[in-house]
mmCIF file of C-alpha atoms and ligand atoms in Angstrom:
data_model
loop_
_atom_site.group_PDB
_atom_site.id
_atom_site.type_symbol
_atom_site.label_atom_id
_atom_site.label_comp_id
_atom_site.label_asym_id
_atom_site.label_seq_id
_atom_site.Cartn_x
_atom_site.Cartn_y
_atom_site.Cartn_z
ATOM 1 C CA UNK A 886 20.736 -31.931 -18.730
ATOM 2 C CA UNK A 887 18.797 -33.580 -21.258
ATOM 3 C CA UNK A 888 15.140 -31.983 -21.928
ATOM 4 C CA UNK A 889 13.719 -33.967 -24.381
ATOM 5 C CA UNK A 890 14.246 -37.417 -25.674
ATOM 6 C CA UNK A 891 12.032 -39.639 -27.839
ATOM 7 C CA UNK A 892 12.458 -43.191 -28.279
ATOM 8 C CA UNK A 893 11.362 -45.092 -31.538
ATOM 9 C CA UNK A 894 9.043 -42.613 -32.013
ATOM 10 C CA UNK A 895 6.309 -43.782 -34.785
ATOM 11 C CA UNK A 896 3.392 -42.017 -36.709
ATOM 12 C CA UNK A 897 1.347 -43.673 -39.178
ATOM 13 C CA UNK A 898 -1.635 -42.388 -41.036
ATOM 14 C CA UNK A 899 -3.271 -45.870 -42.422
ATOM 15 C CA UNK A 900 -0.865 -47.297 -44.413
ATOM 16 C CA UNK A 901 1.632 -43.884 -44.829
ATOM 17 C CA UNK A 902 4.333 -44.074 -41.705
ATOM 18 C CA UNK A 903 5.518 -40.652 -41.536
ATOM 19 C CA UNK A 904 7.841 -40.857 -38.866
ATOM 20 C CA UNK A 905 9.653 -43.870 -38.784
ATOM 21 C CA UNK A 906 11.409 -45.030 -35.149
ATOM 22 C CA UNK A 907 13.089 -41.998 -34.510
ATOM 23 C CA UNK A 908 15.122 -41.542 -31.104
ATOM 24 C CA UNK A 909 16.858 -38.601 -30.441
ATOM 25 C CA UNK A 910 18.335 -36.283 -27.861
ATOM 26 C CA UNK A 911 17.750 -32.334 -27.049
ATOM 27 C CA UNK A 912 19.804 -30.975 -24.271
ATOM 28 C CA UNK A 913 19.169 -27.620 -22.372
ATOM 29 C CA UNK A 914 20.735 -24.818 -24.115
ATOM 30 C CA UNK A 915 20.453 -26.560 -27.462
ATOM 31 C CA UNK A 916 18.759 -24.835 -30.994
ATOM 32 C CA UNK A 917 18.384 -27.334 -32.702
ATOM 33 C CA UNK A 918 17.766 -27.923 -36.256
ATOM 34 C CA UNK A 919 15.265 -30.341 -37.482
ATOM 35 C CA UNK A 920 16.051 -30.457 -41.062
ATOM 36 C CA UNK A 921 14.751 -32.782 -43.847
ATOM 37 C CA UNK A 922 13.348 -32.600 -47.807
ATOM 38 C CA UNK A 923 9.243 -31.377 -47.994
ATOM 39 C CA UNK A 924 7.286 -34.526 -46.722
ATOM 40 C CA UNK A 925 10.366 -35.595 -45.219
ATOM 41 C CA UNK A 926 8.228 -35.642 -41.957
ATOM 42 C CA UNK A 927 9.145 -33.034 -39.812
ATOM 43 C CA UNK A 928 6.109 -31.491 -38.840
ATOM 44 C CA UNK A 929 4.488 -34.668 -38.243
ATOM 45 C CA UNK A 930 7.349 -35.685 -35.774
ATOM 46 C CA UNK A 931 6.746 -32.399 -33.639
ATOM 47 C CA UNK A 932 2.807 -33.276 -33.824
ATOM 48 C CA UNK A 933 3.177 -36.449 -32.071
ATOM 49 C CA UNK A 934 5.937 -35.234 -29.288
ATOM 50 C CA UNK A 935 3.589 -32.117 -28.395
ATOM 51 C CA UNK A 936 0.192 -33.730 -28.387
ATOM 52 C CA UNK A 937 -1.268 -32.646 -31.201
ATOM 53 C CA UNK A 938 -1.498 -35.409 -33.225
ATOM 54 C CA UNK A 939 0.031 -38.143 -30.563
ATOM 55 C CA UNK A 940 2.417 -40.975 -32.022
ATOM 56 C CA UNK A 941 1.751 -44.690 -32.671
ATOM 57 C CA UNK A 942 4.218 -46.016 -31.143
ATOM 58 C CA UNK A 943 7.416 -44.999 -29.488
ATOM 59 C CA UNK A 944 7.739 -43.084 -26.264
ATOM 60 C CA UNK A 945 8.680 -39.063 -25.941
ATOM 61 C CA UNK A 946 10.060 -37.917 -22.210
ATOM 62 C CA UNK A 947 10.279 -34.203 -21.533
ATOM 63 C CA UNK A 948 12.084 -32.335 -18.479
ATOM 64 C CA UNK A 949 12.651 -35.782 -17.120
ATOM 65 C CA UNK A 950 9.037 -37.197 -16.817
ATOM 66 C CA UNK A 951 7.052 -39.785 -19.660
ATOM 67 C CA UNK A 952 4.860 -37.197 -21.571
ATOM 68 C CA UNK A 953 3.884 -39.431 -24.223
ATOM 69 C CA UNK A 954 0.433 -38.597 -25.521
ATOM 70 C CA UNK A 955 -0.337 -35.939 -22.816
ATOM 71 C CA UNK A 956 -2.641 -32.954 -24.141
ATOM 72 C CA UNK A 957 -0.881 -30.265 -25.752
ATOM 73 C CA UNK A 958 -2.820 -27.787 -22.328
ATOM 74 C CA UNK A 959 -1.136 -30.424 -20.090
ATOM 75 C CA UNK A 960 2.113 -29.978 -21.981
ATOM 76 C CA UNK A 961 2.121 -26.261 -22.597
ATOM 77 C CA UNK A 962 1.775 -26.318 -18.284
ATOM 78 C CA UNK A 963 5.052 -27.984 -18.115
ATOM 79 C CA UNK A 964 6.643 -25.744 -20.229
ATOM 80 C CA UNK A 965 6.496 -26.932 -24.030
ATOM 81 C CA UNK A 966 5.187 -24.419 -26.613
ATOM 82 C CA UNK A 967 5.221 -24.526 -30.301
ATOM 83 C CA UNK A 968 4.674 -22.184 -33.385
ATOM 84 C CA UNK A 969 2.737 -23.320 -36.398
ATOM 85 C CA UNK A 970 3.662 -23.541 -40.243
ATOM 86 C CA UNK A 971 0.796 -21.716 -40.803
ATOM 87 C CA UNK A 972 -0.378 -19.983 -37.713
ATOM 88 C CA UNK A 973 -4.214 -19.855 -37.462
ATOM 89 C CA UNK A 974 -5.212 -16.860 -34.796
ATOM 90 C CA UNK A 975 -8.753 -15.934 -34.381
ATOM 91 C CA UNK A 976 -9.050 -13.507 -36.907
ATOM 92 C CA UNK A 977 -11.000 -11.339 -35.487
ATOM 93 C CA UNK A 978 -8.840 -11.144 -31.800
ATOM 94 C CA UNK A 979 -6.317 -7.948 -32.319
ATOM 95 C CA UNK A 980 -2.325 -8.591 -31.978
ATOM 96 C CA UNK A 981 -2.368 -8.007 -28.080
ATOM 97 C CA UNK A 982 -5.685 -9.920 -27.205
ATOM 98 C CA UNK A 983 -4.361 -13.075 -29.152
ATOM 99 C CA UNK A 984 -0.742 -12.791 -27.184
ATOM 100 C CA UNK A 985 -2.913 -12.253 -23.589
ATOM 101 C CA UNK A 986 -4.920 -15.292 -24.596
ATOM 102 C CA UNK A 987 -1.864 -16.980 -24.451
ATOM 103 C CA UNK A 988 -0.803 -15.179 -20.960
ATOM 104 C CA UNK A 989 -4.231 -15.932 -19.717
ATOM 105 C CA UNK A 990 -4.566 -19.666 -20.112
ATOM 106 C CA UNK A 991 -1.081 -20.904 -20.987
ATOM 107 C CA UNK A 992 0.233 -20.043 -17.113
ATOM 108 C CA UNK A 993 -1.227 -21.336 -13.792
ATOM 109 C CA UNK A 994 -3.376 -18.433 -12.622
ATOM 110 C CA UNK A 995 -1.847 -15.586 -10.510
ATOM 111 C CA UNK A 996 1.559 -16.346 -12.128
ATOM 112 C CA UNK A 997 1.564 -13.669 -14.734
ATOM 113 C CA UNK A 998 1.015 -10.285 -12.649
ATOM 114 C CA UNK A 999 -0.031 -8.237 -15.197
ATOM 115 C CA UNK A 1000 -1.542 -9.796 -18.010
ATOM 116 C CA UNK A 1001 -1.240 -6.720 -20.208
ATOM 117 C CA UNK A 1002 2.102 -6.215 -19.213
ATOM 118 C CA UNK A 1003 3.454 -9.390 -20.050
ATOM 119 C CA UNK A 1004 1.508 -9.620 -23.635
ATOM 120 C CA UNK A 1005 3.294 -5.502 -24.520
ATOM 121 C CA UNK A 1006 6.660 -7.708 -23.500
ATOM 122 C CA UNK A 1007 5.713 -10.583 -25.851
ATOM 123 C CA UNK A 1008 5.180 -8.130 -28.508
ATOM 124 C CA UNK A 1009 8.221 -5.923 -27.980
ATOM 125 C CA UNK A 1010 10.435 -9.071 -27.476
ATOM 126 C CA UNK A 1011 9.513 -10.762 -31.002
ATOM 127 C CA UNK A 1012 10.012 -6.710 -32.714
ATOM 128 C CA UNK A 1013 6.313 -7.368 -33.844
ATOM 129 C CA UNK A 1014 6.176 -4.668 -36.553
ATOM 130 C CA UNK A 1015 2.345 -3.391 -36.275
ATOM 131 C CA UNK A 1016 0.433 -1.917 -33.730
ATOM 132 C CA UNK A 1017 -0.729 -4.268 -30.669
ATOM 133 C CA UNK A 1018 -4.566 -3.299 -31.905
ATOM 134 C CA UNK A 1019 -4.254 -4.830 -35.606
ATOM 135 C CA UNK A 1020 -6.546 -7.373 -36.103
ATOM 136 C CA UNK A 1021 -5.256 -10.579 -37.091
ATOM 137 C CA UNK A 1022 -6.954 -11.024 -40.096
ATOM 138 C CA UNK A 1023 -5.352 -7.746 -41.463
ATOM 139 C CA UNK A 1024 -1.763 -9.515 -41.060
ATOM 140 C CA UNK A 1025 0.416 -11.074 -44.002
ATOM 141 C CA UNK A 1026 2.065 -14.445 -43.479
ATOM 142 C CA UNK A 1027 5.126 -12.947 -42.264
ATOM 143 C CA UNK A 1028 3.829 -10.609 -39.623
ATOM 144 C CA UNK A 1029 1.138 -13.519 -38.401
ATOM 145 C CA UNK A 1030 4.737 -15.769 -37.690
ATOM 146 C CA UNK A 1031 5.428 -13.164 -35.459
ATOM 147 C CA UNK A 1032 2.674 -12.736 -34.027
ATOM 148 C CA UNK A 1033 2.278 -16.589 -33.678
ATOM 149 C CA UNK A 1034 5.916 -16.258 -32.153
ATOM 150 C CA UNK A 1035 4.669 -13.684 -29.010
ATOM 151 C CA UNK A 1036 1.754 -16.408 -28.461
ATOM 152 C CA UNK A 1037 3.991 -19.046 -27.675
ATOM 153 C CA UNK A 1038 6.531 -17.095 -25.785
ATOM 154 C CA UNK A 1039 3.765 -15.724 -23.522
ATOM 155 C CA UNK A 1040 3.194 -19.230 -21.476
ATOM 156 C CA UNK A 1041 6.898 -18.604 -20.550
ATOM 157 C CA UNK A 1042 8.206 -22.185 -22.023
ATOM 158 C CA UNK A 1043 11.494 -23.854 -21.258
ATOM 159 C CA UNK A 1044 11.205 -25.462 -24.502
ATOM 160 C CA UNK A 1045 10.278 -24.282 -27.861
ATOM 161 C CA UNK A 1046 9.159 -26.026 -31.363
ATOM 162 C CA UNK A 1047 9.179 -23.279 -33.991
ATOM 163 C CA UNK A 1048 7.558 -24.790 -37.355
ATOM 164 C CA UNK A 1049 9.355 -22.820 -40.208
ATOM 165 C CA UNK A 1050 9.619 -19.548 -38.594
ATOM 166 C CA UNK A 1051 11.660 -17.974 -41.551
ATOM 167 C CA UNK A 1052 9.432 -19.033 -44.745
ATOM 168 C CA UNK A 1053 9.150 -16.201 -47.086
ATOM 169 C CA UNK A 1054 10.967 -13.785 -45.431
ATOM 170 C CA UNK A 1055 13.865 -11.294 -47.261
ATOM 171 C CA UNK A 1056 17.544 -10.990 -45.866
ATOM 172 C CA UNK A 1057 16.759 -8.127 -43.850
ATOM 173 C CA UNK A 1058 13.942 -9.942 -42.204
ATOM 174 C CA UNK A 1059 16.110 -12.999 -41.790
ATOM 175 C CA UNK A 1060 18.926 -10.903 -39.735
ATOM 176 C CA UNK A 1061 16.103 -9.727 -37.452
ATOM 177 C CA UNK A 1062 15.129 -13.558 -36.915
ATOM 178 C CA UNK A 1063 18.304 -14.827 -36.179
ATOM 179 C CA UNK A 1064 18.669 -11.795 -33.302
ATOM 180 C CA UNK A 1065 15.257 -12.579 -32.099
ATOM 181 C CA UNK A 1066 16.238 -16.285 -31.638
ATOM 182 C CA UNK A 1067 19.132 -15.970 -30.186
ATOM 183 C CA UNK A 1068 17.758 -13.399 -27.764
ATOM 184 C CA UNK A 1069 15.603 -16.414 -26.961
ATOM 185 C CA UNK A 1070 18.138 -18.880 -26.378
ATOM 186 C CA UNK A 1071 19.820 -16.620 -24.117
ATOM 187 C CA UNK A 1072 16.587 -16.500 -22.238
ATOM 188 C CA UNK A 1073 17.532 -20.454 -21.231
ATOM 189 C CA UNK A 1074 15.157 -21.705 -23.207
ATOM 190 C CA UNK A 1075 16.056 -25.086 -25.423
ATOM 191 C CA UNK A 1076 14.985 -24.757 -29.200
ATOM 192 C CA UNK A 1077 13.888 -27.495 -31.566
ATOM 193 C CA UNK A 1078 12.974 -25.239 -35.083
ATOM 194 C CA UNK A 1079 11.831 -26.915 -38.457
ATOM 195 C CA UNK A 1080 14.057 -24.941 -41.282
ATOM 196 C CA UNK A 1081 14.481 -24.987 -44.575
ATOM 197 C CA UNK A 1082 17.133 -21.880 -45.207
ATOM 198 C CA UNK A 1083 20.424 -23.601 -44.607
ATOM 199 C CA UNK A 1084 21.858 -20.056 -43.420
ATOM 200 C CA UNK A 1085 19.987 -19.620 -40.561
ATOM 201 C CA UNK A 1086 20.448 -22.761 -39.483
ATOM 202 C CA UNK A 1087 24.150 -22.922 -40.158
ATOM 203 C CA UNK A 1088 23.997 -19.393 -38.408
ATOM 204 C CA UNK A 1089 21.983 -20.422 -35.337
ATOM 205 C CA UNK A 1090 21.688 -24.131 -34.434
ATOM 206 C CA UNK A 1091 24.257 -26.190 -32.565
ATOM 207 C CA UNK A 1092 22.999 -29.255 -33.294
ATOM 208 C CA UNK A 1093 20.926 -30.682 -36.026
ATOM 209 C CA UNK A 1094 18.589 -33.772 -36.439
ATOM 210 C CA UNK A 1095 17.670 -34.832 -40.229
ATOM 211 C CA UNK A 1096 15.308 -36.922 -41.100
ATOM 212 C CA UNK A 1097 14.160 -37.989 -44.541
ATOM 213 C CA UNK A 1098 11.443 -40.037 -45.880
ATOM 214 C CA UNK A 1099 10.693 -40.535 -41.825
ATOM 215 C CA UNK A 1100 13.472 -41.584 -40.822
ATOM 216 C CA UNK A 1101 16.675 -40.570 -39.043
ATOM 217 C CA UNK A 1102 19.671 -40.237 -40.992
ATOM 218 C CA UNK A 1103 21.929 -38.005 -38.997
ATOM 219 C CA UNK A 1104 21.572 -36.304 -35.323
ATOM 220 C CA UNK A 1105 24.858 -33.999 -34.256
ATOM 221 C CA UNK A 1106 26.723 -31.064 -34.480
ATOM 222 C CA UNK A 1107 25.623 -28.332 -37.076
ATOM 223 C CA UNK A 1108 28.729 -28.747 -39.222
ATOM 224 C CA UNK A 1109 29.168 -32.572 -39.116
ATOM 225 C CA UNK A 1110 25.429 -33.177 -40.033
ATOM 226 C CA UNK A 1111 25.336 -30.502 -42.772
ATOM 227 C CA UNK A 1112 28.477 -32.099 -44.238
ATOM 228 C CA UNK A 1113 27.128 -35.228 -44.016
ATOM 229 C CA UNK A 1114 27.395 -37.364 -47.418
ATOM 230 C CA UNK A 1115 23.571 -38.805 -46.967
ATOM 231 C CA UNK A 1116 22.399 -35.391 -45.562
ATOM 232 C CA UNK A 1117 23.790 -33.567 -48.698
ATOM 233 C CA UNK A 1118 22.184 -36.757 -51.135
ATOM 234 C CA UNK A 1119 18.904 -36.314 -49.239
ATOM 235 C CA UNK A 1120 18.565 -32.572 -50.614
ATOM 236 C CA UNK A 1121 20.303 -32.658 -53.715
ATOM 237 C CA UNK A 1122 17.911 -36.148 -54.537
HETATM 238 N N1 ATP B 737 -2.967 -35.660 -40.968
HETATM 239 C C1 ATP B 737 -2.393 -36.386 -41.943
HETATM 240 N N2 ATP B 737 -3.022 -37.401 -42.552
HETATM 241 C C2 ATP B 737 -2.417 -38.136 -43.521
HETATM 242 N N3 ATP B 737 -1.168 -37.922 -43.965
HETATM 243 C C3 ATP B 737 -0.481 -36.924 -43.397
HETATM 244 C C4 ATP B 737 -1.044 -36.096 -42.368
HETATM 245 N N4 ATP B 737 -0.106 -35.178 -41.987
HETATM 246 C C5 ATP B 737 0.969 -35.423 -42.759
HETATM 247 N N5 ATP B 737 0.749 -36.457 -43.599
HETATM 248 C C6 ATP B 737 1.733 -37.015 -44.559
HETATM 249 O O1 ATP B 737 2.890 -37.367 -43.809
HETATM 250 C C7 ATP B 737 4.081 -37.066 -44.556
HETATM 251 C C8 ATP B 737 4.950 -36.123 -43.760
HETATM 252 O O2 ATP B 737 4.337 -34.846 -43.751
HETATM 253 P P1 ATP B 737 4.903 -33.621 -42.895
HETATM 254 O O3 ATP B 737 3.933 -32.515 -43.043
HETATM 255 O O4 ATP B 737 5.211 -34.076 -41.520
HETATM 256 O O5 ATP B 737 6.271 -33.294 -43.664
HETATM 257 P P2 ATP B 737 7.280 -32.087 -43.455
HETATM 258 O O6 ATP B 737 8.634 -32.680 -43.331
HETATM 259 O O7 ATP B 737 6.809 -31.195 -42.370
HETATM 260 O O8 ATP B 737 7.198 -31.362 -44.876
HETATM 261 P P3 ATP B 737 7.310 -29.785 -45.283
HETATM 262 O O9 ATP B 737 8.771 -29.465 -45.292
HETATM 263 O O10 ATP B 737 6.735 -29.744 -46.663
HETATM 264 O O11 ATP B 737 6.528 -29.001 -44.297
HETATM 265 C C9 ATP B 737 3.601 -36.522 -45.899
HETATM 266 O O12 ATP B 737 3.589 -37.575 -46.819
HETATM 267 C C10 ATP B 737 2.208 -36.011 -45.599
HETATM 268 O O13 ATP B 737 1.399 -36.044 -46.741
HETATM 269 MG MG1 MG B 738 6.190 -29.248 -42.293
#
């Protein structure tokens, strides 16, 4: 079954087009790689499919329906949620008020049982390393991904964006992430993930997407993409 699918999807700013006509495929089950060089356009291309910053041109369809430039609330309803290259919680909200937030207003109301509940579950799921009281402004950038992780987990999404979930973390830390995200796969939910570290995404992902400068230049299976001669040029410059 095929989640999500954009067609010719476009973003310009003025007279920059950062994502360039891209179509491409996610099917349930998938994780997903979306790989590319810095600027290559990645985060842009996520922006427009979830709402946040909606495309010029080009049409996305999600779970079957036309979601093209719906609000990212009207989104995160159907069951898209997303994690940010650099998470911004209210930084005065503590670990578990930011993840109940998030159980609060990101389900229909009376879904979630026990709001409390569900937010402790969040935090356990993601192995959130602090105390559910820590204020978010006390976090480093590694512990605010995770934190940023529980938040969109607790709307209970069938399909996930993470935005560079791994950045700056050591090889202990990455082991932990590649558990966590394949304890979310096996939850049935689909996974598109901006990364740079090749061995997480060699280690997770069954299909990649790479775009560069934009635009397209390989969608497939892990191994055939990252052997790919233009995928290899496109890092190596
Ligand atoms: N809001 C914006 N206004 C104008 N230009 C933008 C905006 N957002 C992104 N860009 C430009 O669009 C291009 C793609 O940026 P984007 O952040 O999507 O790249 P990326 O692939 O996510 O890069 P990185 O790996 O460094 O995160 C860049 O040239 C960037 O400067
Ligand atoms: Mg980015």
């Amino acid at each position: 079954m095929i989640v999500l699918e954009t067609s010719n999807l476009t973003k310009k700013f003025g007279g920059l087009t950062a994502v360039n006509d891209v179509s491409m495929t996610l099917n349930q089950g998938d994780v997903m790689g979306l790989i590319g060089p810095n600027g290559a356009g990645k985060t842009t291309f996520i922006n427009a499919i979830s709402g946040l910053n909606p495309p010029t041109s080009g049409s996305v369809k999600m779970f079957g329906d036309d979601t093209t430039r719906l609000t990212p609330e009207k989104m995160c309803r159907l069951g898209l949620s997303r994690t940010f290259q650099i998470p911004s919680p209210f930084p005065k909200m503590t670990a578990i008020e930011t993840v109940m937030t998030a159980t609060i207003f990101g389900n229909e109301s009376g879904k979630v049982k026990d709001p409390v509940d569900h937010s402790r579950e969040m935090l356990d799921f993601v192995e959130f390393p602090m105390a559910e009281t820590v204020v978010a402004e006390q976090l480093n950038t590694v512990q605010l991904k995770r934190l940023d992780l529980a938040r969109a987990l607790a709307s209970n999404p069938r399909l996930l964006f993470m935005d560079e979930l791994a950045s700056g973390l050591s090889e202990g830390e990455l082991n932990d992430i590649m558990r966590i995200i394949n304890k979310i796969s096996k939850k049935g939910i689909s996974i598109l993930m901006i990364e740079h570290i090749m061995q997480l995404i060699m280690a997770v992902c069954n299909r990649l997407l790479c775009i560069q400068f934009g635009t397209k230049i390989a969608e497939g299976l892990t191994q055939e993409v990252a052997n790919d001669p233009k995928v290899t040029k496109a890092y190596l410059g």
